[in-house]
PDB file of C-alpha atoms in Angstrom:
ATOM      1  CA  MET C 238       0.000   0.000   0.000  1.00  0.00           C
ATOM      2  CA  ALA C 239       2.950   2.337   0.632  1.00  0.00           C
ATOM      3  CA  ALA C 240       4.096   2.186  -2.995  1.00  0.00           C
ATOM      4  CA  PHE C 241       0.537   2.719  -4.235  1.00  0.00           C
ATOM      5  CA  SER C 242       0.126   5.700  -1.915  1.00  0.00           C
ATOM      6  CA  SER C 243       3.304   7.287  -3.284  1.00  0.00           C
ATOM      7  CA  VAL C 244       2.049   6.927  -6.856  1.00  0.00           C
ATOM      8  CA  LEU C 245      -1.433   8.220  -5.994  1.00  0.00           C
ATOM      9  CA  LYS C 246       0.080  11.410  -4.542  1.00  0.00           C
ATOM     10  CA  VAL C 247       1.421  12.461  -7.937  1.00  0.00           C
ATOM     11  CA  ASN C 248      -1.206  10.797 -10.117  1.00  0.00           C
ATOM     12  CA  ARG C 249      -2.407  12.922 -13.042  1.00  0.00           C
ATOM     13  CA  VAL C 250      -4.290  10.182 -14.939  1.00  0.00           C
ATOM     14  CA  LEU C 251      -6.409   8.031 -12.610  1.00  0.00           C
ATOM     15  CA  LYS C 252      -9.905   9.509 -12.166  1.00  0.00           C
ATOM     16  CA  HIS C 253     -11.881   6.651 -10.597  1.00  0.00           C
ATOM     17  CA  LEU C 254     -10.644   4.333  -7.857  1.00  0.00           C
ATOM     18  CA  ASN C 255     -12.560   1.456  -6.319  1.00  0.00           C
ATOM     19  CA  LEU C 256     -10.822  -0.010  -3.282  1.00  0.00           C
ATOM     20  CA  MET C 257     -13.955  -1.482  -1.710  1.00  0.00           C
ATOM     21  CA  ASN C 258     -13.533  -4.720   0.247  1.00  0.00           C
ATOM     22  CA  ASN C 259      -9.733  -4.798  -0.086  1.00  0.00           C
ATOM     23  CA  HIS C 260      -8.861  -5.443   3.572  1.00  0.00           C
ATOM     24  CA  ILE C 261      -7.512  -1.915   4.086  1.00  0.00           C
ATOM     25  CA  GLY C 262      -6.956  -1.419   7.805  1.00  0.00           C
ATOM     26  CA  ASP C 263      -5.947   1.630   9.828  1.00  0.00           C
ATOM     27  CA  GLN C 264      -2.353   1.603   8.549  1.00  0.00           C
ATOM     28  CA  GLY C 265      -3.489   1.399   4.926  1.00  0.00           C
ATOM     29  CA  ALA C 266      -6.024   4.163   5.576  1.00  0.00           C
ATOM     30  CA  GLN C 267      -3.232   6.353   6.934  1.00  0.00           C
ATOM     31  CA  LEU C 268      -1.210   5.831   3.749  1.00  0.00           C
ATOM     32  CA  LEU C 269      -4.270   6.469   1.592  1.00  0.00           C
ATOM     33  CA  ALA C 270      -5.034   9.634   3.563  1.00  0.00           C
ATOM     34  CA  SER C 271      -1.517  10.893   2.946  1.00  0.00           C
ATOM     35  CA  ALA C 272      -2.006  10.428  -0.799  1.00  0.00           C
ATOM     36  CA  LEU C 273      -5.463  12.041  -0.810  1.00  0.00           C
ATOM     37  CA  PHE C 274      -4.074  15.101   0.927  1.00  0.00           C
ATOM     38  CA  GLU C 275      -1.980  15.808  -2.188  1.00  0.00           C
ATOM     39  CA  ASN C 276      -3.982  14.235  -5.020  1.00  0.00           C
ATOM     40  CA  GLU C 277      -5.688  16.720  -7.353  1.00  0.00           C
ATOM     41  CA  THR C 278      -6.970  14.359 -10.058  1.00  0.00           C
ATOM     42  CA  LEU C 279      -9.131  11.649  -8.495  1.00  0.00           C
ATOM     43  CA  CYS C 280     -12.882  12.209  -9.056  1.00  0.00           C
ATOM     44  CA  THR C 281     -14.453   9.134  -7.456  1.00  0.00           C
ATOM     45  CA  LEU C 282     -13.246   7.040  -4.553  1.00  0.00           C
ATOM     46  CA  HIS C 283     -14.944   3.929  -3.204  1.00  0.00           C
ATOM     47  CA  ILE C 284     -13.291   2.697  -0.001  1.00  0.00           C
ATOM     48  CA  GLY C 285     -16.226   1.156   1.831  1.00  0.00           C
ATOM     49  CA  LEU C 286     -16.362  -2.344   3.276  1.00  0.00           C
ATOM     50  CA  ASN C 287     -12.778  -2.132   4.552  1.00  0.00           C
ATOM     51  CA  PRO C 288     -11.781  -2.816   8.175  1.00  0.00           C
ATOM     52  CA  MET C 289     -10.101   0.564   8.640  1.00  0.00           C
ATOM     53  CA  GLY C 290     -12.264   1.450  11.607  1.00  0.00           C
ATOM     54  CA  THR C 291     -13.219   4.873  12.866  1.00  0.00           C
ATOM     55  CA  ALA C 292      -9.619   6.115  13.164  1.00  0.00           C
ATOM     56  CA  GLY C 293      -8.767   5.187   9.577  1.00  0.00           C
ATOM     57  CA  GLY C 294     -11.977   6.667   8.226  1.00  0.00           C
ATOM     58  CA  HIS C 295     -11.320   9.841  10.194  1.00  0.00           C
ATOM     59  CA  ARG C 296      -7.846  10.165   8.648  1.00  0.00           C
ATOM     60  CA  VAL C 297      -9.216   9.763   5.128  1.00  0.00           C
ATOM     61  CA  CYS C 298     -12.018  12.290   5.729  1.00  0.00           C
ATOM     62  CA  THR C 299      -9.634  14.804   7.270  1.00  0.00           C
ATOM     63  CA  SER C 300      -7.242  14.531   4.319  1.00  0.00           C
ATOM     64  CA  ILE C 301     -10.034  15.192   1.848  1.00  0.00           C
ATOM     65  CA  LEU C 302     -11.267  18.044   4.030  1.00  0.00           C
ATOM     66  CA  CYS C 303      -7.825  19.673   4.099  1.00  0.00           C
ATOM     67  CA  ASN C 304      -7.075  19.244   0.390  1.00  0.00           C
ATOM     68  CA  GLU C 305      -7.933  22.627  -1.145  1.00  0.00           C
ATOM     69  CA  SER C 306      -7.291  21.299  -4.672  1.00  0.00           C
ATOM     70  CA  THR C 307      -9.224  18.039  -4.557  1.00  0.00           C
ATOM     71  CA  SER C 308     -11.191  17.027  -7.644  1.00  0.00           C
ATOM     72  CA  LEU C 309     -13.234  14.465  -5.742  1.00  0.00           C
ATOM     73  CA  GLN C 310     -16.900  14.456  -6.663  1.00  0.00           C
ATOM     74  CA  GLU C 311     -17.937  11.183  -5.018  1.00  0.00           C
ATOM     75  CA  VAL C 312     -16.707   9.203  -2.013  1.00  0.00           C
ATOM     76  CA  ASP C 313     -18.203   5.955  -0.726  1.00  0.00           C
ATOM     77  CA  PHE C 314     -17.485   5.103   2.927  1.00  0.00           C
ATOM     78  CA  GLN C 315     -20.054   2.277   3.119  1.00  0.00           C
ATOM     79  CA  GLY C 316     -19.647   0.222   6.280  1.00  0.00           C
ATOM     80  CA  ILE C 317     -17.107   2.559   7.904  1.00  0.00           C
ATOM     81  CA  ALA C 318     -18.153   4.242  11.141  1.00  0.00           C
ATOM     82  CA  LEU C 319     -17.602   7.984  10.765  1.00  0.00           C
ATOM     83  CA  ASP C 320     -18.346  10.946  12.990  1.00  0.00           C
ATOM     84  CA  SER C 321     -21.383  12.841  11.688  1.00  0.00           C
ATOM     85  CA  ASN C 322     -19.762  16.219  12.500  1.00  0.00           C
ATOM     86  CA  LEU C 323     -16.747  15.330  10.374  1.00  0.00           C
ATOM     87  CA  LEU C 324     -19.011  14.328   7.487  1.00  0.00           C
ATOM     88  CA  GLU C 325     -20.948  17.589   7.852  1.00  0.00           C
ATOM     89  CA  ASN C 326     -17.696  19.600   7.761  1.00  0.00           C
ATOM     90  CA  LEU C 327     -16.624  17.670   4.689  1.00  0.00           C
ATOM     91  CA  HIS C 328     -19.913  18.493   2.992  1.00  0.00           C
ATOM     92  CA  LEU C 329     -19.658  22.184   3.947  1.00  0.00           C
ATOM     93  CA  LYS C 330     -16.080  22.481   2.701  1.00  0.00           C
ATOM     94  CA  HIS C 331     -16.743  20.584  -0.538  1.00  0.00           C
ATOM     95  CA  PRO C 332     -20.475  21.098  -1.246  1.00  0.00           C
ATOM     96  CA  GLY C 333     -20.375  19.322  -4.613  1.00  0.00           C
ATOM     97  CA  LEU C 334     -18.968  16.144  -3.082  1.00  0.00           C
ATOM     98  CA  ARG C 335     -21.431  13.220  -2.974  1.00  0.00           C
ATOM     99  CA  ILE C 336     -20.805  11.188   0.175  1.00  0.00           C
ATOM    100  CA  THR C 337     -22.165   7.721   0.813  1.00  0.00           C
ATOM    101  CA  SER C 338     -21.789   6.622   4.386  1.00  0.00           C
ATOM    102  CA  HIS C 339     -23.824   4.091   6.277  1.00  0.00           C
ATOM    103  CA  GLU C 340     -22.789   1.373   8.631  1.00  0.00           C
ATOM    104  CA  ILE C 341     -23.712  -2.198   7.877  1.00  0.00           C
TER     105      ILE C 341
END
């Protein structure tokens, strides 16, 4: 995941990424969050159904929230427990972003 995260940081081609149900835990979520903080190209991200837990989901959300140049238009957090205030802040900061989030 570390090598993938490094590539995703500088990606200028990949627009849609589906990482659902890929056994991404908290450590993988931290690496993904680091990449999302810098990525300006990705439009859709599906990371639901991964065992990243609340801490990992929080890191990913915070990275998207802090990325002023994000191109994300859709994020799917299905099955990941996330704080509703964090999701609200994400929606306020990026009003065009479609967020799917519900626990299973």
